[in-house]
PDB file of C-alpha atoms in Angstrom:
ATOM      1  CA  MET A   1     -32.137  13.219  24.794  1.00 47.00           C
ATOM      2  CA  VAL A   2     -35.021  16.109  24.408  1.00 48.00           C
ATOM      3  CA  PHE A   3     -38.687  15.757  23.149  1.00 46.00           C
ATOM      4  CA  ASP A   4     -39.646  18.523  21.223  1.00 47.00           C
ATOM      5  CA  GLY A   5     -43.209  18.587  21.208  1.00 46.00           C
ATOM      6  CA  ASN A   6     -43.766  15.986  18.632  1.00 51.00           C
ATOM      7  CA  ALA A   7     -41.043  13.397  18.271  1.00 55.00           C
ATOM      8  CA  PHE A   8     -37.774  12.311  20.692  1.00 59.00           C
ATOM      9  CA  ALA A   9     -34.332  13.930  19.547  1.00 68.00           C
ATOM     10  CA  LEU A  10     -30.837  13.719  20.260  1.00 70.00           C
ATOM     11  CA  ARG A  11     -29.347  16.950  21.371  1.00 74.00           C
ATOM     12  CA  VAL A  12     -25.730  17.302  20.514  1.00 76.00           C
ATOM     13  CA  THR A  13     -22.994  20.031  20.650  1.00 80.00           C
ATOM     14  CA  VAL A  14     -20.415  19.778  17.661  1.00 78.00           C
ATOM     15  CA  ARG A  15     -17.204  21.636  17.443  1.00 80.00           C
ATOM     16  CA  CYS A  16     -15.067  22.208  14.077  1.00 80.00           C
ATOM     17  CA  ASN A  17     -11.494  21.620  15.103  1.00 76.00           C
ATOM     18  CA  ALA A  18     -10.019  21.770  11.613  1.00 68.00           C
ATOM     19  CA  PRO A  19      -7.587  24.501  11.859  1.00 64.00           C
ATOM     20  CA  ALA A  20      -8.084  27.358   9.246  1.00 63.00           C
ATOM     21  CA  ILE A  21     -10.592  25.436   6.914  1.00 70.00           C
ATOM     22  CA  GLY A  22     -14.211  24.788   7.818  1.00 76.00           C
ATOM     23  CA  CYS A  23     -15.840  21.673   8.344  1.00 79.00           C
ATOM     24  CA  ARG A  24     -18.998  20.432   6.570  1.00 77.00           C
ATOM     25  CA  GLY A  25     -21.227  16.737   6.246  1.00 77.00           C
ATOM     26  CA  GLU A  26     -23.788  14.555   7.842  1.00 76.00           C
ATOM     27  CA  LEU A  27     -24.240  13.853  11.099  1.00 76.00           C
ATOM     28  CA  ARG A  28     -26.344  10.867  13.219  1.00 73.00           C
ATOM     29  CA  ALA A  29     -26.625   8.971  16.075  1.00 71.00           C
ATOM     30  CA  GLY A  30     -26.585   5.075  15.478  1.00 62.00           C
ATOM     31  CA  GLY A  31     -26.195   1.885  17.569  1.00 54.00           C
ATOM     32  CA  LEU A  32     -23.507  -0.236  17.731  1.00 43.00           C
ATOM     33  CA  ASP A  33     -24.920  -3.052  15.184  1.00 44.00           C
ATOM     34  CA  GLY A  34     -24.432  -0.142  12.734  1.00 52.00           C
ATOM     35  CA  SER A  35     -28.400   0.893  12.987  1.00 58.00           C
ATOM     36  CA  HIS A  36     -29.943   4.378  12.038  1.00 65.00           C
ATOM     37  CA  LEU A  37     -31.181   5.370  14.879  1.00 69.00           C
ATOM     38  CA  THR A  38     -31.564   9.309  13.639  1.00 75.00           C
ATOM     39  CA  ALA A  39     -32.450  10.976  10.517  1.00 77.00           C
ATOM     40  CA  ARG A  40     -29.352  12.877   9.034  1.00 78.00           C
ATOM     41  CA  ARG A  41     -28.623  16.643   9.368  1.00 81.00           C
ATOM     42  CA  ASP A  42     -26.514  18.492   7.159  1.00 82.00           C
ATOM     43  CA  VAL A  43     -23.727  20.577   9.184  1.00 82.00           C
ATOM     44  CA  SER A  44     -21.921  23.232   8.142  1.00 84.00           C
ATOM     45  CA  LEU A  45     -19.108  24.950  10.780  1.00 83.00           C
ATOM     46  CA  ARG A  46     -16.592  27.747  10.457  1.00 84.00           C
ATOM     47  CA  ALA A  47     -13.000  26.934  11.843  1.00 82.00           C
ATOM     48  CA  GLY A  48     -13.394  27.005  16.035  1.00 82.00           C
ATOM     49  CA  GLN A  49     -17.457  27.327  15.685  1.00 86.00           C
ATOM     50  CA  SER A  50     -19.734  24.790  17.782  1.00 86.00           C
ATOM     51  CA  ARG A  51     -23.403  24.491  17.295  1.00 85.00           C
ATOM     52  CA  ARG A  52     -26.293  22.508  19.190  1.00 84.00           C
ATOM     53  CA  VAL A  53     -28.045  19.990  16.691  1.00 81.00           C
ATOM     54  CA  PHE A  54     -31.294  17.946  17.207  1.00 79.00           C
ATOM     55  CA  LEU A  55     -31.417  14.710  15.477  1.00 77.00           C
ATOM     56  CA  ARG A  56     -34.744  13.570  15.647  1.00 78.00           C
ATOM     57  CA  PHE A  57     -35.043   9.626  16.218  1.00 73.00           C
ATOM     58  CA  THR A  58     -36.106   7.202  13.710  1.00 72.00           C
ATOM     59  CA  ALA A  59     -39.033   4.267  14.058  1.00 63.00           C
ATOM     60  CA  GLU A  60     -35.949   1.980  14.332  1.00 56.00           C
ATOM     61  CA  ALA A  61     -34.636   3.834  17.664  1.00 57.00           C
ATOM     62  CA  LEU A  62     -38.123   2.667  19.392  1.00 47.00           C
ATOM     63  CA  ASP A  63     -36.903  -0.762  19.725  1.00 45.00           C
ATOM     64  CA  TYR A  64     -34.351   0.239  22.218  1.00 44.00           C
ATOM     65  CA  GLY A  65     -37.281   2.279  24.247  1.00 44.00           C
ATOM     66  CA  LEU A  66     -37.338   5.676  25.526  1.00 39.00           C
ATOM     67  CA  ARG A  67     -37.552   5.925  29.314  1.00 32.00           C
ATOM     68  CA  ASN A  68     -38.575   9.086  30.448  1.00 29.00           C
ATOM     69  CA  ALA A  69     -36.141  10.479  33.378  1.00 27.00           C
ATOM     70  CA  VAL A  70     -37.926  13.723  34.207  1.00 25.00           C
ATOM     71  CA  ASP A  71     -35.466  16.192  36.006  1.00 28.00           C
ATOM     72  CA  ALA A  72     -36.714  19.312  37.809  1.00 27.00           C
ATOM     73  CA  GLY A  73     -37.397  20.963  34.560  1.00 30.00           C
ATOM     74  CA  GLY A  74     -39.394  17.803  32.801  1.00 29.00           C
ATOM     75  CA  ALA A  75     -37.288  17.634  29.291  1.00 27.00           C
ATOM     76  CA  GLU A  76     -34.923  15.710  29.892  1.00 29.00           C
ATOM     77  CA  LEU A  77     -34.753  12.154  28.986  1.00 29.00           C
ATOM     78  CA  THR A  78     -32.420   9.066  28.517  1.00 32.00           C
ATOM     79  CA  LEU A  79     -32.672   6.362  26.394  1.00 35.00           C
ATOM     80  CA  ALA A  80     -32.664   2.854  27.442  1.00 35.00           C
ATOM     81  CA  PRO A  81     -31.002   0.117  25.741  1.00 37.00           C
ATOM     82  CA  ARG A  82     -32.743  -3.278  25.452  1.00 37.00           C
ATOM     83  CA  ARG A  83     -30.975  -6.718  24.235  1.00 39.00           C
ATOM     84  CA  GLY A  84     -27.573  -5.750  24.900  1.00 39.00           C
ATOM     85  CA  ARG A  85     -27.397  -2.575  22.304  1.00 39.00           C
ATOM     86  CA  SER A  86     -26.392   0.824  23.363  1.00 38.00           C
ATOM     87  CA  LEU A  87     -26.054   3.943  21.493  1.00 41.00           C
ATOM     88  CA  ARG A  88     -22.934   6.174  20.423  1.00 42.00           C
ATOM     89  CA  VAL A  89     -23.345   8.905  18.517  1.00 45.00           C
ATOM     90  CA  LEU A  90     -21.408   8.824  15.352  1.00 46.00           C
ATOM     91  CA  ILE A  91     -20.205  12.265  13.553  1.00 46.00           C
ATOM     92  CA  GLY A  92     -19.208  12.295  10.055  1.00 51.00           C
ATOM     93  CA  LEU A  93     -17.844  15.865   9.566  1.00 52.00           C
ATOM     94  CA  ARG A  94     -15.267  15.956   6.462  1.00 54.00           C
ATOM     95  CA  PRO A  95     -12.828  19.319   6.349  1.00 57.00           C
ATOM     96  CA  VAL A  96     -13.517  21.930   3.828  1.00 58.00           C
ATOM     97  CA  ALA A  97     -10.045  21.408   1.708  1.00 61.00           C
ATOM     98  CA  SER A  98      -8.607  22.351  -1.598  1.00 66.00           C
ATOM     99  CA  CYS A  99      -5.504  20.296  -3.122  1.00 73.00           C
ATOM    100  CA  ALA A 100      -3.582  23.317  -2.929  1.00 73.00           C
ATOM    101  CA  SER A 101      -3.919  24.049   0.612  1.00 69.00           C
ATOM    102  CA  GLY A 102      -4.239  22.469   3.866  1.00 70.00           C
ATOM    103  CA  GLY A 103      -3.420  19.319   5.636  1.00 79.00           C
ATOM    104  CA  GLU A 104       0.164  17.197   5.759  1.00 87.00           C
ATOM    105  CA  THR A 105       1.423  15.977   2.633  1.00 91.00           C
ATOM    106  CA  LEU A 106       2.373  12.445   2.723  1.00 94.00           C
ATOM    107  CA  ALA A 107       3.467  11.754  -1.045  1.00 95.00           C
ATOM    108  CA  SER A 108       2.821  13.968  -4.102  1.00 93.00           C
ATOM    109  CA  SER A 109       3.445  13.914  -8.005  1.00 94.00           C
ATOM    110  CA  ARG A 110       2.721  15.972 -10.972  1.00 92.00           C
ATOM    111  CA  THR A 111      -0.789  14.758 -10.749  1.00 90.00           C
ATOM    112  CA  ILE A 112      -1.569  13.708  -7.169  1.00 94.00           C
ATOM    113  CA  ARG A 113      -1.038  15.388  -3.889  1.00 93.00           C
ATOM    114  CA  VAL A 114      -2.074  12.603  -0.842  1.00 94.00           C
ATOM    115  CA  MET A 115      -2.331  14.766   2.428  1.00 90.00           C
ATOM    116  CA  ARG A 116      -3.741  14.312   5.884  1.00 88.00           C
ATOM    117  CA  LEU A 117      -6.306  15.988   7.682  1.00 78.00           C
ATOM    118  CA  THR A 118      -5.898  15.907  11.511  1.00 71.00           C
ATOM    119  CA  GLY A 119      -9.058  14.160  13.115  1.00 64.00           C
ATOM    120  CA  PHE A 120     -10.530  13.101   9.410  1.00 69.00           C
ATOM    121  CA  GLY A 121      -8.348  11.065   7.587  1.00 81.00           C
ATOM    122  CA  ASP A 122      -5.927  11.238   4.258  1.00 89.00           C
ATOM    123  CA  TYR A 123      -7.544  12.801   1.525  1.00 89.00           C
ATOM    124  CA  GLY A 124      -5.956  12.159  -2.258  1.00 92.00           C
ATOM    125  CA  CYS A 125      -6.224  15.409  -5.155  1.00 89.00           C
ATOM    126  CA  LEU A 126      -6.054  15.271  -8.710  1.00 89.00           C
ATOM    127  CA  ARG A 127      -3.618  18.276  -9.442  1.00 84.00           C
ATOM    128  CA  PRO A 128      -4.674  21.079 -10.454  1.00 78.00           C
ATOM    129  CA  ASN A 129      -8.245  21.564 -10.033  1.00 77.00           C
ATOM    130  CA  GLY A 130      -9.300  18.592  -8.166  1.00 78.00           C
ATOM    131  CA  HIS A 131     -11.216  17.879  -5.229  1.00 78.00           C
ATOM    132  CA  PRO A 132     -10.409  16.028  -2.302  1.00 82.00           C
ATOM    133  CA  THR A 133     -11.416  12.645  -1.760  1.00 84.00           C
ATOM    134  CA  ARG A 134     -11.113  10.706   1.154  1.00 85.00           C
ATOM    135  CA  LEU A 135      -8.980   7.243   0.978  1.00 91.00           C
ATOM    136  CA  THR A 136      -8.669   5.913   4.168  1.00 89.00           C
ATOM    137  CA  ASP A 137      -8.207   6.529   8.295  1.00 84.00           C
ATOM    138  CA  GLY A 138      -4.591   6.755   8.029  1.00 87.00           C
ATOM    139  CA  PHE A 139      -2.090   5.506   5.535  1.00 91.00           C
ATOM    140  CA  GLU A 140       1.378   3.878   6.907  1.00 91.00           C
ATOM    141  CA  ARG A 141       4.451   4.097   4.737  1.00 91.00           C
ATOM    142  CA  PRO A 142       5.568   3.661   2.478  1.00 94.00           C
ATOM    143  CA  ILE A 143       2.938   5.601   0.355  1.00 96.00           C
ATOM    144  CA  ARG A 144       3.384   5.240  -3.669  1.00 97.00           C
ATOM    145  CA  ILE A 145       1.648   7.389  -6.522  1.00 97.00           C
ATOM    146  CA  SER A 146       1.866   6.204  -9.914  1.00 96.00           C
ATOM    147  CA  GLY A 147      -0.908   7.771 -12.515  1.00 94.00           C
ATOM    148  CA  GLN A 148      -4.196   7.839 -11.071  1.00 95.00           C
ATOM    149  CA  TYR A 149      -3.406   5.302  -7.951  1.00 97.00           C
ATOM    150  CA  VAL A 150      -2.235   5.689  -4.450  1.00 97.00           C
ATOM    151  CA  GLY A 151      -1.071   2.434  -2.590  1.00 96.00           C
ATOM    152  CA  GLY A 152       0.064   1.966   0.576  1.00 95.00           C
ATOM    153  CA  PRO A 153      -0.378   0.002   4.351  1.00 94.00           C
ATOM    154  CA  VAL A 154      -3.504   0.673   5.285  1.00 92.00           C
ATOM    155  CA  ALA A 155      -4.931  -0.204   8.970  1.00 83.00           C
ATOM    156  CA  THR A 156      -7.489  -2.688   8.819  1.00 78.00           C
ATOM    157  CA  GLY A 157     -10.444  -3.523  10.889  1.00 63.00           C
ATOM    158  CA  ASP A 158     -14.060  -4.960  11.332  1.00 45.00           C
ATOM    159  CA  GLY A 159     -15.377  -2.176   9.468  1.00 46.00           C
ATOM    160  CA  LYS A 160     -16.677   0.167  12.553  1.00 43.00           C
ATOM    161  CA  TYR A 161     -14.397   0.910  15.523  1.00 42.00           C
ATOM    162  CA  VAL A 162     -11.611  -1.528  15.942  1.00 44.00           C
ATOM    163  CA  SER A 163      -8.480  -1.737  13.989  1.00 50.00           C
ATOM    164  CA  HIS A 164      -7.252  -5.422  14.008  1.00 61.00           C
ATOM    165  CA  GLY A 165      -3.908  -5.577  11.478  1.00 75.00           C
ATOM    166  CA  THR A 166      -2.710  -4.476   8.814  1.00 86.00           C
ATOM    167  CA  ALA A 167      -3.952  -4.604   4.453  1.00 91.00           C
ATOM    168  CA  VAL A 168      -1.661  -3.138   1.456  1.00 95.00           C
ATOM    169  CA  ALA A 169      -4.300  -1.148  -0.838  1.00 94.00           C
ATOM    170  CA  VAL A 170      -4.722   0.832  -3.787  1.00 96.00           C
ATOM    171  CA  PHE A 171      -6.749   3.499  -4.507  1.00 96.00           C
ATOM    172  CA  ASP A 172      -8.220   5.465  -8.155  1.00 95.00           C
ATOM    173  CA  VAL A 173      -8.197   8.871  -6.771  1.00 93.00           C
ATOM    174  CA  ARG A 174      -9.903   9.659 -10.623  1.00 92.00           C
ATOM    175  CA  ALA A 175     -13.029   6.982 -10.296  1.00 90.00           C
ATOM    176  CA  ARG A 176     -12.912   7.871  -6.132  1.00 89.00           C
ATOM    177  CA  ARG A 177     -12.379   4.148  -5.352  1.00 90.00           C
ATOM    178  CA  ARG A 178     -10.898   1.784  -3.702  1.00 93.00           C
ATOM    179  CA  VAL A 179      -9.669  -1.158  -6.404  1.00 94.00           C
ATOM    180  CA  ARG A 180      -6.924  -3.663  -4.632  1.00 94.00           C
ATOM    181  CA  LEU A 181      -7.008  -4.642  -0.842  1.00 92.00           C
ATOM    182  CA  ARG A 182      -5.009  -7.918   0.461  1.00 91.00           C
ATOM    183  CA  GLU A 183      -4.228  -8.117   4.499  1.00 89.00           C
ATOM    184  CA  THR A 184      -0.707  -8.395   4.821  1.00 87.00           C
ATOM    185  CA  ALA A 185       1.660  -8.442   7.627  1.00 82.00           C
ATOM    186  CA  PRO A 186       1.916  -5.302  10.079  1.00 82.00           C
ATOM    187  CA  THR A 187       5.435  -4.453   8.359  1.00 88.00           C
ATOM    188  CA  VAL A 188       5.720  -3.286   4.752  1.00 93.00           C
ATOM    189  CA  THR A 189       9.170  -2.330   3.908  1.00 93.00           C
ATOM    190  CA  ASP A 190       8.812  -1.498   0.018  1.00 95.00           C
ATOM    191  CA  LEU A 191       6.517  -1.081  -2.327  1.00 97.00           C
ATOM    192  CA  VAL A 192       5.873  -0.578  -6.157  1.00 97.00           C
ATOM    193  CA  LEU A 193       2.823   0.317  -7.590  1.00 97.00           C
ATOM    194  CA  ARG A 194       2.206   0.414 -11.027  1.00 96.00           C
ATOM    195  CA  PRO A 195       0.020   2.945 -13.675  1.00 95.00           C
ATOM    196  CA  THR A 196      -2.238   0.090 -13.872  1.00 95.00           C
ATOM    197  CA  GLY A 197      -2.986   0.343 -10.400  1.00 95.00           C
ATOM    198  CA  ALA A 198      -0.903  -3.503 -10.006  1.00 96.00           C
ATOM    199  CA  VAL A 199       1.155  -3.552  -6.828  1.00 97.00           C
ATOM    200  CA  ALA A 200       3.864  -5.656  -5.327  1.00 97.00           C
ATOM    201  CA  TRP A 201       5.514  -5.165  -1.580  1.00 96.00           C
ATOM    202  CA  ILE A 202       8.402  -6.958   0.647  1.00 96.00           C
ATOM    203  CA  GLU A 203       6.600  -7.644   4.290  1.00 94.00           C
ATOM    204  CA  ARG A 204       7.871  -9.230   7.174  1.00 90.00           C
ATOM    205  CA  ALA A 205       6.693 -12.762   7.847  1.00 81.00           C
ATOM    206  CA  SER A 206       5.482 -13.956  10.747  1.00 75.00           C
ATOM    207  CA  ASP A 207       8.539 -16.231  11.766  1.00 71.00           C
ATOM    208  CA  PRO A 208      11.959 -14.660  12.910  1.00 68.00           C
ATOM    209  CA  GLY A 209      14.280 -13.050  10.330  1.00 67.00           C
ATOM    210  CA  GLY A 210      11.994 -14.019   7.135  1.00 88.00           C
ATOM    211  CA  TRP A 211      10.630 -11.793   4.310  1.00 93.00           C
ATOM    212  CA  ARG A 212       7.973 -12.127   1.763  1.00 94.00           C
ATOM    213  CA  VAL A 213       7.272 -10.707  -1.735  1.00 96.00           C
ATOM    214  CA  ARG A 214       3.998 -10.450  -3.151  1.00 95.00           C
ATOM    215  CA  ALA A 215       2.086  -9.223  -5.737  1.00 96.00           C
ATOM    216  CA  LEU A 216      -1.588  -8.034  -6.474  1.00 95.00           C
ATOM    217  CA  ASP A 217      -2.545  -7.305  -9.732  1.00 93.00           C
ATOM    218  CA  ASP A 218      -4.437  -9.094 -13.046  1.00 90.00           C
ATOM    219  CA  GLN A 219      -3.001 -12.454 -12.630  1.00 91.00           C
ATOM    220  CA  GLY A 220      -4.188 -12.343  -8.809  1.00 92.00           C
ATOM    221  CA  ASP A 221      -3.029 -12.430  -5.635  1.00 93.00           C
ATOM    222  CA  ARG A 222       0.719 -13.897  -5.843  1.00 94.00           C
ATOM    223  CA  LEU A 223       3.234 -14.927  -3.392  1.00 94.00           C
ATOM    224  CA  LEU A 224       6.631 -14.292  -4.950  1.00 95.00           C
ATOM    225  CA  ASP A 225       9.425 -15.404  -2.858  1.00 95.00           C
ATOM    226  CA  ALA A 226       9.945 -15.822   0.866  1.00 92.00           C
ATOM    227  CA  GLY A 227      13.391 -15.729   2.942  1.00 92.00           C
ATOM    228  CA  PRO A 228      15.498 -14.922   5.572  1.00 92.00           C
ATOM    229  CA  GLU A 229      17.743 -13.643   2.755  1.00 93.00           C
ATOM    230  CA  ILE A 230      15.586 -11.109   0.845  1.00 94.00           C
ATOM    231  CA  GLY A 231      16.776  -7.483   1.017  1.00 93.00           C
ATOM    232  CA  PRO A 232      13.731  -6.210   2.850  1.00 92.00           C
ATOM    233  CA  THR A 233      14.004  -2.310   1.074  1.00 93.00           C
ATOM    234  CA  PHE A 234      15.219  -3.369  -2.195  1.00 94.00           C
ATOM    235  CA  LEU A 235      11.782  -3.652  -4.764  1.00 95.00           C
ATOM    236  CA  GLN A 236      12.306  -2.125  -7.503  1.00 94.00           C
ATOM    237  CA  PRO A 237      10.353  -1.933 -11.162  1.00 92.00           C
ATOM    238  CA  LEU A 238      12.433  -3.531 -13.914  1.00 91.00           C
ATOM    239  CA  GLY A 239      11.522  -1.920 -17.414  1.00 87.00           C
ATOM    240  CA  ALA A 240       7.798  -1.450 -17.815  1.00 85.00           C
ATOM    241  CA  GLN A 241       6.036  -4.977 -16.699  1.00 90.00           C
ATOM    242  CA  GLU A 242       8.232  -6.571 -14.094  1.00 94.00           C
ATOM    243  CA  ILE A 243       9.861  -5.731 -10.692  1.00 95.00           C
ATOM    244  CA  ALA A 244      13.061  -6.907  -9.397  1.00 96.00           C
ATOM    245  CA  TRP A 245      14.611  -7.837  -5.883  1.00 96.00           C
ATOM    246  CA  THR A 246      17.391  -9.882  -4.359  1.00 95.00           C
ATOM    247  CA  ASN A 247      17.692 -12.844  -2.269  1.00 95.00           C
ATOM    248  CA  GLY A 248      20.769 -12.823  -0.728  1.00 93.00           C
ATOM    249  CA  SER A 249      23.399 -12.501  -3.578  1.00 93.00           C
ATOM    250  CA  GLU A 250      20.674 -13.251  -6.383  1.00 95.00           C
ATOM    251  CA  ARG A 251      18.923 -10.904  -7.762  1.00 95.00           C
ATOM    252  CA  ARG A 252      15.345 -12.230  -9.134  1.00 95.00           C
ATOM    253  CA  ALA A 253      12.367 -10.903 -11.031  1.00 95.00           C
ATOM    254  CA  ALA A 254       8.408 -11.227 -11.872  1.00 95.00           C
ATOM    255  CA  PRO A 255       6.348  -9.715 -14.400  1.00 94.00           C
ATOM    256  CA  LEU A 256       4.036  -6.781 -12.497  1.00 93.00           C
ATOM    257  CA  ARG A 257       1.037  -5.711 -15.030  1.00 88.00           C
TER     258      ARG A 257
END
């Protein structure tokens, strides 16, 4: 924490650790309650580059109270939290990458590439000349692509820092937004995604040996089947508007539009 002669500022050093690509984005400091304490600063770094950045505090930061902790030089300050609030630096740099290169390919089709950039999350790219769109912190498998949509299990949390469970999410890569989300069991074993963004999956139920078949489409959130004899890895498209699975020796089907 420093005083630059006009206002208090937070001094941080940031480094771009992305291999062979640069980083750019916005940097700010925020309270653990989600409040913004500093103005945003645009940051652009080459791969491996470090830079010292000064973040000027906003008026809201005064609620925390600034307490002098003058050292021998008289310039260093500390932040004294009030009302149980504390300060945390949130870094929102995004990688500079292309759809053709960079990252680990998680899934791909003729029209879309899904890639993981370590430390930054999972991105979707429209081929051949699209720009990377950040989808989620991290997909779990299975991941499916259908038309302009990408779907699969993702980690869920409180929206800030803690992950609590799993959800099935569908993203429209062309529109750059999430279109479907449904919390689910921790284990998803198979998934079908339609070109409409409709999705169905098999999940392990909480009771031992149990399985559930679920669907999320324009008809809503539906439980299609449940039981210990459902084939956990057999969920298939059936024509243009249905899906099929097995329950014991019986093959079952349901609409998915």
